[in-house]
PDB file of C-alpha atoms in Angstrom:
ATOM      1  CA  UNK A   1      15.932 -12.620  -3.209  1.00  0.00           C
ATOM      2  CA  UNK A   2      12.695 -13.862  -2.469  1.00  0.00           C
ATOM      3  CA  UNK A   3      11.264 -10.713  -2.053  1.00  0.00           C
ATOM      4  CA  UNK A   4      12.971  -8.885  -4.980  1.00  0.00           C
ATOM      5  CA  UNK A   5      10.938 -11.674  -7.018  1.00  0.00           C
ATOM      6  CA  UNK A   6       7.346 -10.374  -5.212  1.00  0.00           C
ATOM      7  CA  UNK A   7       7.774  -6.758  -5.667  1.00  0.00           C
ATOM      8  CA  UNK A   8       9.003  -7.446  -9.653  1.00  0.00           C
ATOM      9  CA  UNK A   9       6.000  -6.690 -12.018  1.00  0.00           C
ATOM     10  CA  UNK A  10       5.949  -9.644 -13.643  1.00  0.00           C
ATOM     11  CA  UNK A  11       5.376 -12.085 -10.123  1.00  0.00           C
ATOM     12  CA  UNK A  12       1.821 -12.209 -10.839  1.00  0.00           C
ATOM     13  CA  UNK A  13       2.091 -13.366 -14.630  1.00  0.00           C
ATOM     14  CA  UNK A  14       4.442 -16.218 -13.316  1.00  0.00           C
ATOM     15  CA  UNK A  15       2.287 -16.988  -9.960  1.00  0.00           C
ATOM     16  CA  UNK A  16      -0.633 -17.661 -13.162  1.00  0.00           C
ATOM     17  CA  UNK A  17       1.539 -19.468 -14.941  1.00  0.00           C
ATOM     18  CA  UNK A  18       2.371 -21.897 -12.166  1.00  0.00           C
ATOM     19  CA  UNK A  19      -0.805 -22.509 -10.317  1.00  0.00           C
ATOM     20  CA  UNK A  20      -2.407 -22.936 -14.198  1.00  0.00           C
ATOM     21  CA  UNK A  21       0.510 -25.979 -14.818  1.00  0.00           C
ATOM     22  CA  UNK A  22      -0.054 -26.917 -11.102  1.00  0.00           C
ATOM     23  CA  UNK A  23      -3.935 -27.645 -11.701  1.00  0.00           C
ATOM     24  CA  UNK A  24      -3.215 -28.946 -15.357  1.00  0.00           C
ATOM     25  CA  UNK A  25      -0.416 -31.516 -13.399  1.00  0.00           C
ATOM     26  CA  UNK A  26      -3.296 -32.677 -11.348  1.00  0.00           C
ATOM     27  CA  UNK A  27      -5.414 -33.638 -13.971  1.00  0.00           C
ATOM     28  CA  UNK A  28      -3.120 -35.389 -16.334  1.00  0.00           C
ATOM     29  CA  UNK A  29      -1.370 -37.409 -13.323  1.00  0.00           C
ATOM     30  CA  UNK A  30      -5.158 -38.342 -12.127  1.00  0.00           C
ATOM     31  CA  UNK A  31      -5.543 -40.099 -15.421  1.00  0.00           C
ATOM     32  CA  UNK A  32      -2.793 -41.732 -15.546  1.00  0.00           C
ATOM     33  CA  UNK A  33      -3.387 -43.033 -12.148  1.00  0.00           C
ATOM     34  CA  UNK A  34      -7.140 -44.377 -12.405  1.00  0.00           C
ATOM     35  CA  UNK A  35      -5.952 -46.401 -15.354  1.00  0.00           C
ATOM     36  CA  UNK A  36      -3.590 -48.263 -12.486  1.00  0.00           C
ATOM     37  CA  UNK A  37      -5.970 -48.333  -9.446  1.00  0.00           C
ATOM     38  CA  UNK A  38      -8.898 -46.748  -8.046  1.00  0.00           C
ATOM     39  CA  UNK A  39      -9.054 -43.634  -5.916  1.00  0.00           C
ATOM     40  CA  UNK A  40     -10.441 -43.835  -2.565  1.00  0.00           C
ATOM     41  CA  UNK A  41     -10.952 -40.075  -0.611  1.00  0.00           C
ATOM     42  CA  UNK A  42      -9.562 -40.085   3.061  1.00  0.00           C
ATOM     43  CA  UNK A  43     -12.188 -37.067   3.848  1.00  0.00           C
ATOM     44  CA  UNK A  44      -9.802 -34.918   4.967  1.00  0.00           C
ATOM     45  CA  UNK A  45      -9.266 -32.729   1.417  1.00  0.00           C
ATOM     46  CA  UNK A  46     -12.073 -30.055   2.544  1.00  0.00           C
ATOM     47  CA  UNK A  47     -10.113 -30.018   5.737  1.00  0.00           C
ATOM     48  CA  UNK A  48      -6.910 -29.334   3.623  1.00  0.00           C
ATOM     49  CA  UNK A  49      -8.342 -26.596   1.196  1.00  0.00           C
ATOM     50  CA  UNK A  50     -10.056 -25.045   4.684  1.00  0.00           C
ATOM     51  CA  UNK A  51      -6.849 -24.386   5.866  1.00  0.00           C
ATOM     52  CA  UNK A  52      -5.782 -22.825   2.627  1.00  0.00           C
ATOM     53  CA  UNK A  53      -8.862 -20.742   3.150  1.00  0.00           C
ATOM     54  CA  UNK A  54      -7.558 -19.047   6.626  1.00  0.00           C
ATOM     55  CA  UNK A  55      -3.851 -18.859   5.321  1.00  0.00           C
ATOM     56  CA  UNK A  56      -4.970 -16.888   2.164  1.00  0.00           C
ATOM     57  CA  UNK A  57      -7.631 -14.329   4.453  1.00  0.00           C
ATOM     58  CA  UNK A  58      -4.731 -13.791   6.689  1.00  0.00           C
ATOM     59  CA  UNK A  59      -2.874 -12.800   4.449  1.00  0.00           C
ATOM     60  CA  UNK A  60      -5.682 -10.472   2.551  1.00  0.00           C
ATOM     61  CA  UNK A  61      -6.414  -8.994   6.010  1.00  0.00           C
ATOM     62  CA  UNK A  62      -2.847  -8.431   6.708  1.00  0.00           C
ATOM     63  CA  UNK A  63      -2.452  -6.331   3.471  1.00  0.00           C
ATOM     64  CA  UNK A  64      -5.847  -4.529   3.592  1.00  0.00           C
ATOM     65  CA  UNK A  65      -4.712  -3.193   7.059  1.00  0.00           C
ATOM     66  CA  UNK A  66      -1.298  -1.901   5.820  1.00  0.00           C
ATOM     67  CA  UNK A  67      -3.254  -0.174   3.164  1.00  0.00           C
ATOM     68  CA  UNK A  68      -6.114   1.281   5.425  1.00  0.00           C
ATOM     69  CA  UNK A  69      -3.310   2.740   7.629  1.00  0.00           C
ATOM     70  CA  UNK A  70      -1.700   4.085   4.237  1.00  0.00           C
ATOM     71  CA  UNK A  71      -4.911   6.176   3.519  1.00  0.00           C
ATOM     72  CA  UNK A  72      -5.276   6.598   7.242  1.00  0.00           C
ATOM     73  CA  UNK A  73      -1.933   8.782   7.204  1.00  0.00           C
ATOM     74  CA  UNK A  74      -2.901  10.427   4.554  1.00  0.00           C
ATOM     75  CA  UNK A  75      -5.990  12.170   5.992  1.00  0.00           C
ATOM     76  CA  UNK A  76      -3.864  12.904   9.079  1.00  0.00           C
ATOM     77  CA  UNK A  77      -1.900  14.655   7.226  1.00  0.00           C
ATOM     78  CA  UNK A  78      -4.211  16.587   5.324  1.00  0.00           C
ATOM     79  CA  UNK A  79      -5.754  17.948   8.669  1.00  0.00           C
ATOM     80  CA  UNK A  80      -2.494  19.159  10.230  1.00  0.00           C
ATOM     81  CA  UNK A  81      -1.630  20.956   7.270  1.00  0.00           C
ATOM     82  CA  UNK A  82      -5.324  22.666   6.964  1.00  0.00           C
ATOM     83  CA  UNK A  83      -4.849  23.398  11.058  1.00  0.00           C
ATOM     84  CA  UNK A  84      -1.081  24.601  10.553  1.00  0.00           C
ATOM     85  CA  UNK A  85      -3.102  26.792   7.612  1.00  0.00           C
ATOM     86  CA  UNK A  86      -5.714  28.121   9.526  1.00  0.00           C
ATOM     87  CA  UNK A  87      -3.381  29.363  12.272  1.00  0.00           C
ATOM     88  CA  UNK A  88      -1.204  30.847  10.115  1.00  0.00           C
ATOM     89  CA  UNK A  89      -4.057  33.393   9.072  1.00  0.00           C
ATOM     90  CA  UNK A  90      -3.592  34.904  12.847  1.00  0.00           C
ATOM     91  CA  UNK A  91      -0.509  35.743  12.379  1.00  0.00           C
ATOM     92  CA  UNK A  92       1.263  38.949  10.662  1.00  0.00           C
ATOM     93  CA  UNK A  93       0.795  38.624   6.985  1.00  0.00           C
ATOM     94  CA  UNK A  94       4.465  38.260   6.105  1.00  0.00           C
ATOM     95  CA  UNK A  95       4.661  34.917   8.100  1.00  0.00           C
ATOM     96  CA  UNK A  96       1.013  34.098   7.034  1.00  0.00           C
ATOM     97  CA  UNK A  97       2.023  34.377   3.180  1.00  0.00           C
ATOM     98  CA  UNK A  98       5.591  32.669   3.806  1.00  0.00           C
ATOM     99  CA  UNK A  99       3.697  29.806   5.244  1.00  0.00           C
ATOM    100  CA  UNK A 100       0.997  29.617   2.272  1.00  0.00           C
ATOM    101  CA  UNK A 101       3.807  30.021   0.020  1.00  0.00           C
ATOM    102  CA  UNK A 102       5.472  26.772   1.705  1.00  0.00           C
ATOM    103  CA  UNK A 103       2.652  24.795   1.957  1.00  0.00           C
ATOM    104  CA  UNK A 104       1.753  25.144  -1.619  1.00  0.00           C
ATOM    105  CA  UNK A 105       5.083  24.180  -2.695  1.00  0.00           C
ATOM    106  CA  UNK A 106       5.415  21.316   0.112  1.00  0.00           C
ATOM    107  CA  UNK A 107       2.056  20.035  -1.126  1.00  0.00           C
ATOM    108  CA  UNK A 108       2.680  20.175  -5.284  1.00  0.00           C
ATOM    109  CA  UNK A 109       6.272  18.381  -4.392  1.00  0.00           C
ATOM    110  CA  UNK A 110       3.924  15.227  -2.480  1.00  0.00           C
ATOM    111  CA  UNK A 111       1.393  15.116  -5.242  1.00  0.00           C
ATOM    112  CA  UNK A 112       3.922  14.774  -8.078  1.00  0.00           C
ATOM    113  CA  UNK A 113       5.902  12.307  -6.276  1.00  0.00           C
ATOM    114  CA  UNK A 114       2.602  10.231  -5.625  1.00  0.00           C
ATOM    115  CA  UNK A 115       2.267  10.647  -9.579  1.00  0.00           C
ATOM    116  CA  UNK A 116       5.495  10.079 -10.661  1.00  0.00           C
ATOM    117  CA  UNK A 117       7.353   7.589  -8.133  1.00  0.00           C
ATOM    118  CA  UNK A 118      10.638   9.874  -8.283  1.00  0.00           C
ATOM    119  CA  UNK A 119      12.863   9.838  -5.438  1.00  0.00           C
ATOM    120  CA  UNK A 120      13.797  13.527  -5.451  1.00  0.00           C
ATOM    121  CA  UNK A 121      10.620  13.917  -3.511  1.00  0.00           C
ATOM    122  CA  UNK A 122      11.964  12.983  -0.213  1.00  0.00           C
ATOM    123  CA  UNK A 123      15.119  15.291  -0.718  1.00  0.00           C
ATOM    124  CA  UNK A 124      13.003  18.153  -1.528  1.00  0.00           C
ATOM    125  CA  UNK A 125      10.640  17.398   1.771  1.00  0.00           C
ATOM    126  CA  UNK A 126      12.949  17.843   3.973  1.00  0.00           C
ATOM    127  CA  UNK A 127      14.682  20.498   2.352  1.00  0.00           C
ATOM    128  CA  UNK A 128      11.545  22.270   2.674  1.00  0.00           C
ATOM    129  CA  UNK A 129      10.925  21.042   5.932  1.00  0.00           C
ATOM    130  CA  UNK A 130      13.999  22.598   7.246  1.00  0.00           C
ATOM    131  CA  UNK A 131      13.358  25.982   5.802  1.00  0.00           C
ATOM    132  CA  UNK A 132      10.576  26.292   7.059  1.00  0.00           C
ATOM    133  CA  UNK A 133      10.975  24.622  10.860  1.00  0.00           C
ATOM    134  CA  UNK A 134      14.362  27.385  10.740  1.00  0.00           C
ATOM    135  CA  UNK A 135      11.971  30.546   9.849  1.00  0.00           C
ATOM    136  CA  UNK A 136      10.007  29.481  13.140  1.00  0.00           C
ATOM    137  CA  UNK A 137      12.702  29.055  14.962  1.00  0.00           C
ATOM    138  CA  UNK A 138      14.052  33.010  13.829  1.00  0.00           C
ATOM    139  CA  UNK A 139      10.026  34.371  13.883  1.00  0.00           C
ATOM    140  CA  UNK A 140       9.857  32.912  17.773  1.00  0.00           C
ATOM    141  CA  UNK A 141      13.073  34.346  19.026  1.00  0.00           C
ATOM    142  CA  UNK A 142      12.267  37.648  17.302  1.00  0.00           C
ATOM    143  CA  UNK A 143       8.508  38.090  18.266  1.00  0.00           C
ATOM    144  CA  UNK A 144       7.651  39.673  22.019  1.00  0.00           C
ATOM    145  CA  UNK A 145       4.103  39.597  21.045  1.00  0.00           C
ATOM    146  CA  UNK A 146       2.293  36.802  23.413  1.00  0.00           C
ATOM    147  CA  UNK A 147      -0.322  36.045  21.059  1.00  0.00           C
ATOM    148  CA  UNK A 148       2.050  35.371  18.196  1.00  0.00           C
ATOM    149  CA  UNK A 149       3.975  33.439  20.519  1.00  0.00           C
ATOM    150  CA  UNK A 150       0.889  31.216  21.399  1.00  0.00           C
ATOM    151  CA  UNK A 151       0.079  30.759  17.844  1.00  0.00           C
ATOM    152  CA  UNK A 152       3.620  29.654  17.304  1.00  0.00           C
ATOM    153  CA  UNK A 153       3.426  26.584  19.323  1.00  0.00           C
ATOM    154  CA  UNK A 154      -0.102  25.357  18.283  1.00  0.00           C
ATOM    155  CA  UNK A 155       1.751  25.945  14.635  1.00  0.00           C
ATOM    156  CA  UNK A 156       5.408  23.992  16.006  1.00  0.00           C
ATOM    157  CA  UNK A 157       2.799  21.005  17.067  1.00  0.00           C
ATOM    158  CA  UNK A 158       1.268  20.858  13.438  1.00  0.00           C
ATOM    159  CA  UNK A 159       3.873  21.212  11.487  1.00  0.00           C
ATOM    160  CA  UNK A 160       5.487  18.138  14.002  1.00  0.00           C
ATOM    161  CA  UNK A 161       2.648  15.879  12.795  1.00  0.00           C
ATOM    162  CA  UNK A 162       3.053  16.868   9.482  1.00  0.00           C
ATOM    163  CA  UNK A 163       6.069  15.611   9.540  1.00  0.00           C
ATOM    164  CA  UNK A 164       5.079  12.519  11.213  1.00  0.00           C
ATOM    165  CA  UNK A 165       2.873  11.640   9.014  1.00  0.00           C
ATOM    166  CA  UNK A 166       5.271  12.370   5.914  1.00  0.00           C
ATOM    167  CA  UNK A 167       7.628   9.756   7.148  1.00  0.00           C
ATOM    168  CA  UNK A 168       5.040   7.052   8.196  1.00  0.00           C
ATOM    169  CA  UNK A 169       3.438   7.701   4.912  1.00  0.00           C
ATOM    170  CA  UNK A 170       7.045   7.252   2.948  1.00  0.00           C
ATOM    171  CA  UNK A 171       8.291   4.307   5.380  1.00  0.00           C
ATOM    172  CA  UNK A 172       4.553   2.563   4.387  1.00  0.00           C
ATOM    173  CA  UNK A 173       5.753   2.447   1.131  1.00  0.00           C
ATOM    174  CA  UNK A 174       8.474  -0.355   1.640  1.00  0.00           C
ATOM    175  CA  UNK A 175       6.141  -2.081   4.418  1.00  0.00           C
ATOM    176  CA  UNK A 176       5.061  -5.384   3.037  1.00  0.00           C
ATOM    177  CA  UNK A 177       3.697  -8.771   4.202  1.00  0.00           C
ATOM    178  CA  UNK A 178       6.632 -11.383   5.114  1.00  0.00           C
ATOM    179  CA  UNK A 179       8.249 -12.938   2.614  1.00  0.00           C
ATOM    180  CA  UNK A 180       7.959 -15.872   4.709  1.00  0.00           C
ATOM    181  CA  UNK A 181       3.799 -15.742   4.549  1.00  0.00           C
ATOM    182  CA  UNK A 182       3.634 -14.823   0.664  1.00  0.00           C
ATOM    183  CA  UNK A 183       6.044 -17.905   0.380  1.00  0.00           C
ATOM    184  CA  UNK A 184       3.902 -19.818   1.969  1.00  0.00           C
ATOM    185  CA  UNK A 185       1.144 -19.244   0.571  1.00  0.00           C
ATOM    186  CA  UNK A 186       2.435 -19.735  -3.004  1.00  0.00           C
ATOM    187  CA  UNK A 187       3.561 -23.110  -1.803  1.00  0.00           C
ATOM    188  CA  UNK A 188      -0.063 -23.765  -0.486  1.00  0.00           C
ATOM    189  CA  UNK A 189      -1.710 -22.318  -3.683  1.00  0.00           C
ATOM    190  CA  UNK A 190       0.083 -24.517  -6.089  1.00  0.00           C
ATOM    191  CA  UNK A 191      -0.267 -27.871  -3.793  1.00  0.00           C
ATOM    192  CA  UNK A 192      -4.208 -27.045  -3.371  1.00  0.00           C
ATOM    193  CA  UNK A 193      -4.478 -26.355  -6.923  1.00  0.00           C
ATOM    194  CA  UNK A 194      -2.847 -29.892  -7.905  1.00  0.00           C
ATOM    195  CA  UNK A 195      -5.303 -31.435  -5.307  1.00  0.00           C
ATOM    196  CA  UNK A 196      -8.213 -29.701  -7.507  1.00  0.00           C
ATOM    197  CA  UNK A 197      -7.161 -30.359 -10.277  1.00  0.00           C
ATOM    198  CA  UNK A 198      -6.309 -34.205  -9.469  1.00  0.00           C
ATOM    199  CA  UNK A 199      -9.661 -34.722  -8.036  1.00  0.00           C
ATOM    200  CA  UNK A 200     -11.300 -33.654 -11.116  1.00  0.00           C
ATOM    201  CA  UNK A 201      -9.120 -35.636 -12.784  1.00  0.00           C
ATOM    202  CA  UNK A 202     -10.407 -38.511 -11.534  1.00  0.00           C
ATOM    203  CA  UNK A 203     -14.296 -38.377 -12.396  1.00  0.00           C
ATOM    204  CA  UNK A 204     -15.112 -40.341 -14.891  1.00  0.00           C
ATOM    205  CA  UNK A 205     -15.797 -37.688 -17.135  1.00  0.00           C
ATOM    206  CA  UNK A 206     -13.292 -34.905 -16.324  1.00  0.00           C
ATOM    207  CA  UNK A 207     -15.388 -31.332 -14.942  1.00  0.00           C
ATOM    208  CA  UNK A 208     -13.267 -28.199 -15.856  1.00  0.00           C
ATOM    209  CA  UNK A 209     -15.503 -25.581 -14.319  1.00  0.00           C
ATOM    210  CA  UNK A 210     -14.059 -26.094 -10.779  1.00  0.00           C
ATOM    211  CA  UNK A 211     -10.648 -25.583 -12.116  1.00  0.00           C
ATOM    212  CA  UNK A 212     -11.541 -22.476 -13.978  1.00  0.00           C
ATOM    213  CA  UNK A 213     -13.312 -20.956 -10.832  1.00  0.00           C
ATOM    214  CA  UNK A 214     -10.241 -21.631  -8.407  1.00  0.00           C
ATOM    215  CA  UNK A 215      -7.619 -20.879 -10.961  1.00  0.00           C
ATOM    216  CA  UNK A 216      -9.284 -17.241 -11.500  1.00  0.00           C
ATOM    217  CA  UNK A 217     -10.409 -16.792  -8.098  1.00  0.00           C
ATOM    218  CA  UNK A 218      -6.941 -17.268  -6.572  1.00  0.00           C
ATOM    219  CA  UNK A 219      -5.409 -15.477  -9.409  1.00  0.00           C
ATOM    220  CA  UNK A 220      -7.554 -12.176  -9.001  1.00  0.00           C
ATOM    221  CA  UNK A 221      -6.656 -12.660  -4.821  1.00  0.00           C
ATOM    222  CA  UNK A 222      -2.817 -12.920  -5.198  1.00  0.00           C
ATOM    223  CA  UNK A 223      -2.922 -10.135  -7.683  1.00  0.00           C
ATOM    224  CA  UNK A 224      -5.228  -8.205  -4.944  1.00  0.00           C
ATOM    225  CA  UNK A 225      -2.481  -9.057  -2.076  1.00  0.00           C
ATOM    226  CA  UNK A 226       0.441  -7.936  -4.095  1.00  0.00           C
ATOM    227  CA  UNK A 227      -0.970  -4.494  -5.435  1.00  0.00           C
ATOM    228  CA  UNK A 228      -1.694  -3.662  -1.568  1.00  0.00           C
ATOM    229  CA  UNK A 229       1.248  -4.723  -0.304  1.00  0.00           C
ATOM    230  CA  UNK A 230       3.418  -2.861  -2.849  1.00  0.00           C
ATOM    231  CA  UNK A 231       0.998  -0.035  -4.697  1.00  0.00           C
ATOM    232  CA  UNK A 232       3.769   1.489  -6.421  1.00  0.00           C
ATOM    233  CA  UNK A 233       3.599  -1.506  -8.787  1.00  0.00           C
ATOM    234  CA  UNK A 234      -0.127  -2.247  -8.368  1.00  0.00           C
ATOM    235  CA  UNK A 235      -2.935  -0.464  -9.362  1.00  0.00           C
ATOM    236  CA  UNK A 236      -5.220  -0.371  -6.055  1.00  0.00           C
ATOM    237  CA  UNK A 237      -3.214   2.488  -4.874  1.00  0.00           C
ATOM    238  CA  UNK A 238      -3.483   4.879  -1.208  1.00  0.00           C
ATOM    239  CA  UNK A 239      -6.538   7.843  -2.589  1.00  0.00           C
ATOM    240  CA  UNK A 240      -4.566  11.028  -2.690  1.00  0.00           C
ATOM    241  CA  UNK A 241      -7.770  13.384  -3.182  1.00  0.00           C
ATOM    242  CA  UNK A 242      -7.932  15.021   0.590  1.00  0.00           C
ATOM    243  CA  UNK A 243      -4.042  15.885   0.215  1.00  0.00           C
ATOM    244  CA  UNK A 244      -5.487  17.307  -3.510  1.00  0.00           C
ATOM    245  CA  UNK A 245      -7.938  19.561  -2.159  1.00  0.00           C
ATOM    246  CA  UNK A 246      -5.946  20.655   0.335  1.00  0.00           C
ATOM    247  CA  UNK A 247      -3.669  22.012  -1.775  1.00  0.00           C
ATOM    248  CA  UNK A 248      -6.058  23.639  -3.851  1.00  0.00           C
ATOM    249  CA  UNK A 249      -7.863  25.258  -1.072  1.00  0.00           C
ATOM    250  CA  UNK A 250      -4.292  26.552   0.362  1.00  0.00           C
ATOM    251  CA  UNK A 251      -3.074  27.911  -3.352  1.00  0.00           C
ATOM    252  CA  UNK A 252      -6.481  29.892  -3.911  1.00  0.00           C
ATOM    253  CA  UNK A 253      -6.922  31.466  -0.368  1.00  0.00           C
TER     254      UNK A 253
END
């Protein structure tokens, strides 16, 4: 449930909305509570919002990786598909063409789903995928020529990292930082910004800038955290441009 309540697109208007009522609850009970007694710091609130500090870069590092290993894919892809291409221009031109043919239609299916989220896409991979790994299967036992055979297997080992890479890529895609850590750190967010907000509160003459600064600051962050961790929501989203001009480069030679 918890989860289902991260990945919805309206968790970071209601994170906002919290942490601002958190910060404003600070305030208002710190003036109620100077007109009763005085405050006296223990020193350790720096300690307590240095914490905060690691929790929240943990968490940012976390997500940054899962999205560097998103893009990472990506480019792995990209070059087994342009090797599988270039050693498909050794062979016979009926299996070179049949292979251009699939790769073009193997690459437009990936790009639209990347554009349009649809499921289908992963239906029509592997649908492709098995057409394709069967007309190697027929072209190898058919073949007697040695070189086409050895061109064959350099192909078999590309197109086996292609598909590697399709399923880390789609897998990636549901990957997401515990819901245990995001939890926390919601907790954490909400407690640090009453602290801020109650030791404002208690100035004598109330300073709203520091409020301000941490409410946008950790606003911005856990918007940041969420659109890695699930970028079919977000908008920082894995760069899909060396899969793009692959495909061009494959549909126009």
């Amino acid at each position: 449930m918890w989860q289902t309540i991260i990945d919805s697109s309206w968790f970071n208007f209601l994170f906002g909305a919290l942490l601002f009522l958190s910060i404003g609850s600070g305030i208002l009970y710190a003036k109620r509570y100077k007109k009763k007694s005085k405050w006296e710091s223990s020193g350790i609130e720096n300690s307590v919002v240095g914490i905060f500090g690691l929790i929240i870069s943990f968490t940012f590092l976390q997500a940054g990786n899962t999205y560097r290993e998103r893009s990472a894919t990506i480019h792995k892809e990209a070059n087994s598909i342009d090797m599988l291409y270039r050693y498909s221009k050794a062979m016979p031109q009926p299996f070179y063409k049949f292979t251009q043919n699939t790769l073009v239609t193997f690459l437009r299916n990936q790009i639209t789903y990347e554009q349009s989220n649809e499921e289908q896409f992963l239906y029509n991979a592997k649908k492709i995928s098995d057409t394709y790994w069967f007309y190697l299967i027929k072209y190898n036992e058919q073949t007697s020529d040695l070189k086409d055979a050895t061109q064959l297997n350099k192909i078999s080992v590309c197109f086996d990292h292609i598909q590697t890479s399709v399923s880390l890529l789609a897998y990636s895609y549901s990957e997401r930082t515990p819901s245990f850590i995001m939890f926390l750190l919601v907790i954490v967010s909400l407690l640090i910004g009453f602290l801020v907000g109650f030791m404002n509160g208690m100035k004598l003459k109330v300073h709203y800038l520091v409020p301000i600064i941490y409410f946008i600051m950790i606003t911005l962050t856990m918007t940041v955290i969420n659109d890695l961790n699930n970028p079919r929501l977000g908008y920082i989203k894995p760069n899909y441009y060396h899969l793009k001009v692959t495909y061009e480069n494959i549909k126009n030679n």
